[in-house]
Amino acid sequence: EMGPEERQFQERINDEIKIEPKNWMPDAYRKTLIRQISQHAHSEIVGMLPEGNWLTRAPTLKRKLQLMAKIQDEAGHGLYLYSAMETLGADRDEEIDKLHDGRAKYSSIFNYPTLNWADMGTVGWLVDGAAIVNQVPLQRTSYGPYARAMIRVCKEESFHQRQGYQILLTMMQEGTDDQKAMVQDSINRFWWPALMMFGPSDENSPNSAQSMAWKIKRHSNDELRQRFLDQTVPQLELLGCTAPDPDLKYNEETGHYEFGEIDWQEFFDVVKGNGPCNRERIEARRSAIDNGAWVREAAVAHAAKRQRKAA
Ligand code: ACO
């Protein structure tokens, strides 16, 4: 049975009125949001690593500037999201500690290596492309600070998606045979992991039903995966590339693309921490925090000194 506070809360949600930090909310709603927003923030931060890998080897100055700008945007998204999470009473340092000792999740996709320059195109096109499909509906999520954060994030993600696609298009249209082969190799490696970003299939998604009732999620994992596929296949064809999926085909009757079975064993292995780069990613984050400790200590000491002077 719902108490009067909970009934009022659910009515607000049903009426599409945002829940704000000072409004009453069920504990489980707060916990779910802290879980999702912290995982989302960690993904943005860890997501800088696979692209950072290519900054020193970008083929031209223009490409380097573009890649650097994109990676800095991701840092901004992470900081934005940690702030949204703090409005729920969560502690940023505690949540980041959980990432560093392996207790927190972040998107599976960032545990795959970036092996060639075309990966910078594919990550922008497929990974940021999938992120947009997931995040556009989050602009209408029921928690106000999260919804508002998504508006700017989505604008920046669509620039990322285009810059990635443009890298691939240039390689396919003006590149050598080796460069074209590099694009196809990259797509072969990222295709399935990108489809996995949307999470487990609906029947294996423990959080979906409650999150949909609270309008935290507006569409199911499978719905968004299908939407991504439908918009991506024509772009794949325009590139002149193929997907590593012999079962991929257009269904005239439904108007949707059909695809083969996702390797869920691989997905769960990566989520559990056993993907190709999980250990390397966490290690890179930990050493970044350790190497930056002196900067934070110096800033605190400086602030204390100024306070003493003012007093
Ligand atoms: N990688 C890692 N973990 C995942 C993934 C994934 N691709 N998909 C699902 N999971 C986890 C969920 O976090 C959940 O874990 P938990 O219950 O231990 O916290 C578990 O698998 C079961 O999945 P669901 O019940 O479907 O979980 P949920 O309802 O949270 O849906 C989803 C998952 C769709 C990712 C949702 O959390 C979401 O929309 N998050 C915001 C977007 C986001 O995080 N994007 C990050 C990648 S994009 C980018 O950063 C560029």
XYZ file of C-alpha atoms and ligand atoms in Angstrom:
362
model
C 0.000 0.000 0.000
C 1.256 3.475 -0.890
C 1.366 6.109 1.841
C 0.134 9.664 1.057
C 3.662 10.887 0.274
C 4.329 8.055 -2.119
C 0.947 8.498 -3.791
C 1.694 12.189 -4.371
C 5.138 11.283 -5.714
C 3.697 8.786 -8.199
C 1.022 11.283 -9.274
C 3.710 13.855 -10.069
C 5.456 11.264 -12.199
C 2.236 10.268 -13.954
C 1.566 13.958 -14.695
C 5.073 14.379 -16.189
C 6.141 16.827 -13.464
C 9.855 16.476 -12.686
C 11.005 15.272 -9.278
C 13.432 17.819 -7.804
C 16.142 17.294 -5.146
C 14.056 18.686 -2.263
C 10.904 16.708 -3.087
C 10.040 13.590 -1.108
C 11.023 10.403 -2.953
C 11.034 6.699 -2.059
C 14.402 5.401 -0.888
C 14.511 2.883 -3.716
C 13.971 5.651 -6.323
C 16.901 7.584 -4.851
C 19.085 4.454 -4.788
C 18.243 3.511 -8.368
C 19.114 6.991 -9.580
C 22.382 7.088 -7.655
C 23.222 3.704 -9.177
C 22.393 4.689 -12.742
C 23.826 8.222 -12.660
C 27.070 7.126 -10.959
C 27.516 4.307 -13.506
C 26.810 6.793 -16.258
C 29.361 9.277 -14.847
C 32.015 6.581 -14.461
C 31.397 5.561 -18.090
C 32.068 9.078 -19.317
C 35.325 9.236 -17.339
C 36.610 5.741 -18.182
C 35.464 6.376 -21.769
C 38.206 8.972 -22.143
C 40.882 6.271 -21.937
C 40.423 4.311 -25.202
C 40.460 7.576 -27.181
C 43.268 9.125 -25.142
C 45.311 6.206 -26.434
C 45.382 7.794 -29.923
C 45.931 11.479 -29.111
C 49.673 11.378 -29.699
C 49.218 9.460 -32.950
C 46.419 11.414 -34.645
C 47.320 11.706 -38.350
C 46.954 15.518 -38.643
C 46.835 18.554 -36.383
C 43.143 19.052 -37.223
C 42.291 15.478 -36.231
C 44.249 15.868 -33.023
C 42.408 19.053 -32.018
C 39.081 17.455 -32.844
C 39.843 14.348 -30.799
C 41.131 16.393 -27.868
C 37.968 18.530 -27.859
C 35.783 15.441 -27.896
C 37.654 13.805 -25.013
C 37.393 17.021 -22.978
C 33.642 17.029 -23.611
C 33.470 13.543 -22.062
C 35.266 14.817 -18.945
C 32.679 17.590 -18.736
C 29.833 15.061 -19.017
C 31.325 13.050 -16.179
C 31.591 16.109 -13.914
C 28.056 17.206 -14.817
C 26.722 13.764 -13.944
C 28.618 13.506 -10.634
C 27.035 16.846 -9.698
C 23.558 15.571 -10.592
C 24.287 12.498 -8.460
C 25.312 14.689 -5.505
C 21.880 16.362 -5.512
C 20.570 12.955 -4.344
C 22.832 13.028 -1.294
C 25.499 10.681 -2.660
C 29.144 11.421 -1.920
C 31.352 11.862 -4.984
C 34.575 10.596 -3.389
C 32.828 7.498 -2.045
C 31.343 6.651 -5.435
C 34.674 7.165 -7.165
C 36.323 4.901 -4.567
C 33.824 2.195 -5.551
C 34.934 2.531 -9.169
C 38.565 2.189 -8.175
C 38.138 -0.916 -6.055
C 35.959 -2.674 -8.617
C 32.611 -2.347 -6.797
C 31.006 0.038 -9.308
C 29.956 -0.727 -12.856
C 30.578 1.358 -15.963
C 29.712 0.719 -19.587
C 31.039 -2.574 -20.953
C 32.082 -0.901 -24.216
C 35.094 0.853 -22.700
C 36.757 -2.447 -21.851
C 37.664 -3.097 -25.484
C 41.016 -1.946 -26.885
C 41.489 0.712 -29.584
C 43.932 -0.900 -31.980
C 44.042 1.341 -35.062
C 43.262 4.926 -36.086
C 39.941 3.899 -37.646
C 38.821 2.981 -34.105
C 38.634 6.732 -33.390
C 36.064 6.964 -36.162
C 34.191 3.850 -35.109
C 34.058 4.855 -31.453
C 32.567 8.230 -32.388
C 30.120 6.751 -34.873
C 28.971 3.557 -33.104
C 29.713 4.184 -29.411
C 28.601 7.800 -29.236
C 25.843 6.922 -31.706
C 24.533 4.272 -29.303
C 24.971 6.662 -26.380
C 22.757 9.246 -28.117
C 19.976 6.747 -28.773
C 20.047 5.860 -25.067
C 20.376 9.455 -23.830
C 17.853 11.342 -25.985
C 14.946 9.758 -24.054
C 16.806 10.489 -20.789
C 16.217 14.190 -21.495
C 12.657 13.329 -20.398
C 13.637 11.190 -17.414
C 11.617 11.922 -14.271
C 14.449 13.329 -12.130
C 14.943 17.016 -13.002
C 18.726 17.450 -12.581
C 19.452 14.287 -14.612
C 17.036 15.282 -17.384
C 18.506 18.773 -17.682
C 22.090 17.479 -17.712
C 21.195 15.269 -20.680
C 20.188 18.212 -22.885
C 23.703 19.576 -23.223
C 25.258 16.120 -23.198
C 23.126 15.063 -26.189
C 24.095 18.137 -28.214
C 27.760 17.350 -27.691
C 27.306 13.628 -28.374
C 25.795 14.361 -31.766
C 28.912 16.357 -32.705
C 30.990 13.360 -31.536
C 28.959 10.968 -33.637
C 29.405 13.095 -36.759
C 33.126 13.650 -36.286
C 33.554 9.871 -35.930
C 31.519 9.085 -39.018
C 33.419 11.720 -40.976
C 36.761 10.077 -40.087
C 35.465 6.785 -41.497
C 33.921 8.369 -44.579
C 37.213 10.105 -45.402
C 39.140 6.853 -45.024
C 36.642 4.968 -47.206
C 36.386 7.633 -49.925
C 39.952 8.912 -50.120
C 41.952 6.177 -48.410
C 44.295 3.485 -49.664
C 43.229 -0.170 -49.688
C 45.025 -0.631 -46.372
C 43.100 2.251 -44.827
C 39.796 0.860 -46.089
C 40.675 -2.536 -44.624
C 41.438 -0.801 -41.326
C 37.891 0.641 -41.249
C 36.296 -2.749 -41.884
C 38.492 -4.371 -39.219
C 37.466 -1.715 -36.736
C 33.760 -2.171 -37.484
C 34.139 -5.949 -37.131
C 35.515 -5.500 -33.605
C 33.115 -2.806 -32.355
C 29.817 -3.896 -33.949
C 28.683 -6.430 -31.341
C 30.070 -4.583 -28.289
C 28.127 -1.475 -29.439
C 24.887 -3.489 -29.554
C 25.662 -4.764 -26.038
C 25.814 -1.198 -24.679
C 22.013 -1.164 -24.381
C 22.196 -3.789 -21.646
C 20.706 -7.266 -21.263
C 17.614 -8.281 -23.239
C 14.319 -7.166 -21.686
C 13.567 -10.554 -20.118
C 16.955 -10.465 -18.348
C 16.907 -6.822 -17.259
C 16.122 -6.844 -13.512
C 15.823 -3.050 -13.148
C 13.684 -2.216 -16.175
C 10.131 -2.723 -14.891
C 10.528 -0.492 -11.833
C 12.610 2.103 -13.691
C 9.936 2.325 -16.408
C 7.160 2.722 -13.809
C 9.119 5.609 -12.300
C 9.819 6.969 -15.800
C 13.553 6.939 -15.113
C 13.732 4.790 -18.265
C 11.315 5.713 -21.051
C 12.063 2.751 -23.363
C 13.263 -0.787 -22.819
C 16.800 -1.987 -23.589
C 15.646 -4.011 -26.629
C 13.566 -1.140 -28.028
C 16.556 1.204 -27.971
C 18.883 -1.448 -29.386
C 16.463 -1.898 -32.327
C 16.199 1.872 -32.849
C 20.009 2.144 -32.962
C 20.308 -0.714 -35.446
C 17.626 0.736 -37.734
C 19.377 4.087 -37.947
C 22.898 2.646 -38.190
C 22.613 0.055 -40.971
C 21.927 2.638 -43.737
C 24.994 4.579 -42.529
C 27.026 1.359 -42.685
C 25.888 0.839 -46.268
C 26.768 4.404 -47.227
C 30.301 3.743 -45.979
C 30.467 0.684 -48.224
C 31.230 -1.604 -45.279
C 29.551 -4.693 -43.843
C 28.544 -5.892 -40.390
C 30.051 -9.072 -38.901
C 26.543 -10.565 -38.703
C 25.417 -13.051 -41.380
C 21.833 -12.839 -40.047
C 21.478 -9.087 -40.506
C 18.625 -8.370 -42.915
C 15.823 -5.918 -43.558
C 12.308 -7.119 -42.890
C 9.969 -5.460 -45.411
C 6.887 -6.243 -43.353
C 8.010 -4.818 -40.019
C 10.181 -2.078 -41.488
C 12.994 -3.077 -39.122
C 16.366 -4.761 -39.457
C 16.714 -8.220 -37.927
C 19.986 -9.286 -36.380
C 21.717 -12.395 -35.062
C 22.055 -13.597 -31.472
C 24.192 -11.436 -29.166
C 26.922 -13.342 -27.301
C 25.521 -12.734 -23.813
C 28.266 -14.776 -22.209
C 30.787 -12.247 -23.503
C 28.619 -9.372 -22.240
C 28.331 -10.763 -18.705
C 32.055 -11.610 -18.616
C 32.938 -8.015 -19.481
C 30.447 -6.579 -16.962
C 31.900 -8.833 -14.253
C 35.358 -7.358 -14.827
C 36.846 -9.933 -17.189
C 36.848 -8.075 -20.498
C 40.021 -7.486 -22.513
C 40.886 -4.138 -20.818
C 38.986 -3.998 -17.479
C 42.090 -4.227 -15.310
C 44.062 -1.768 -17.429
C 41.223 0.806 -17.306
C 40.839 0.704 -13.522
C 44.600 0.811 -13.090
C 44.797 3.936 -15.293
C 42.082 5.669 -13.229
C 43.751 4.727 -9.941
C 47.140 6.008 -10.974
C 45.559 9.248 -12.262
C 44.063 9.817 -8.799
C 47.339 8.922 -7.066
C 49.449 11.100 -9.356
C 47.098 14.044 -8.846
C 47.072 13.799 -5.034
C 49.727 16.506 -4.614
C 47.647 18.969 -6.667
C 44.608 18.439 -4.467
C 46.688 18.672 -1.290
C 48.329 21.873 -2.508
C 44.938 23.414 -3.342
C 43.602 22.590 0.146
C 46.759 23.999 1.809
C 46.497 27.162 -0.295
C 42.828 27.655 0.620
C 43.660 27.198 4.328
C 46.493 29.730 4.088
C 44.199 32.306 2.491
C 41.573 31.716 5.147
C 44.160 32.258 7.903
C 45.302 35.484 6.252
C 41.734 36.747 5.924
C 41.153 35.998 9.617
N 27.739 -2.207 -19.362
C 27.899 -2.439 -18.041
N 26.853 -2.745 -17.231
C 25.635 -2.802 -17.803
C 25.402 -2.560 -19.159
C 26.527 -2.256 -19.960
N 26.424 -2.031 -21.275
N 24.082 -2.692 -19.407
C 23.512 -3.011 -18.245
N 24.428 -3.086 -17.268
C 24.225 -3.451 -15.877
C 23.242 -2.519 -15.207
O 23.901 -1.371 -14.737
C 22.707 -3.378 -14.104
O 23.663 -3.454 -13.055
P 23.293 -3.313 -11.472
O 21.871 -3.729 -11.306
O 24.271 -4.150 -10.791
O 23.487 -1.868 -11.160
C 22.668 -4.757 -14.738
O 23.596 -4.710 -15.818
C 21.298 -5.162 -15.233
O 20.864 -4.326 -16.318
P 19.463 -3.538 -16.344
O 18.537 -4.121 -15.334
O 18.992 -3.471 -17.744
O 19.970 -2.111 -15.810
P 19.405 -0.645 -16.085
O 17.928 -0.603 -15.925
O 20.214 0.283 -15.266
O 19.693 -0.384 -17.659
C 21.222 1.001 -18.923
C 21.015 -0.306 -18.135
C 20.328 0.982 -20.152
C 22.689 1.105 -19.340
C 20.813 2.195 -18.024
O 21.485 2.122 -16.783
C 21.080 3.544 -18.619
O 20.351 3.999 -19.475
N 22.128 4.249 -18.136
C 22.456 5.600 -18.538
C 23.284 5.633 -19.791
C 24.702 5.176 -19.585
O 25.143 4.791 -18.519
N 25.504 5.240 -20.625
C 26.903 4.909 -20.497
C 27.499 4.546 -21.784
S 27.440 5.822 -22.944
C 28.745 6.882 -22.689
O 29.125 7.088 -21.600
C 29.402 7.537 -23.843
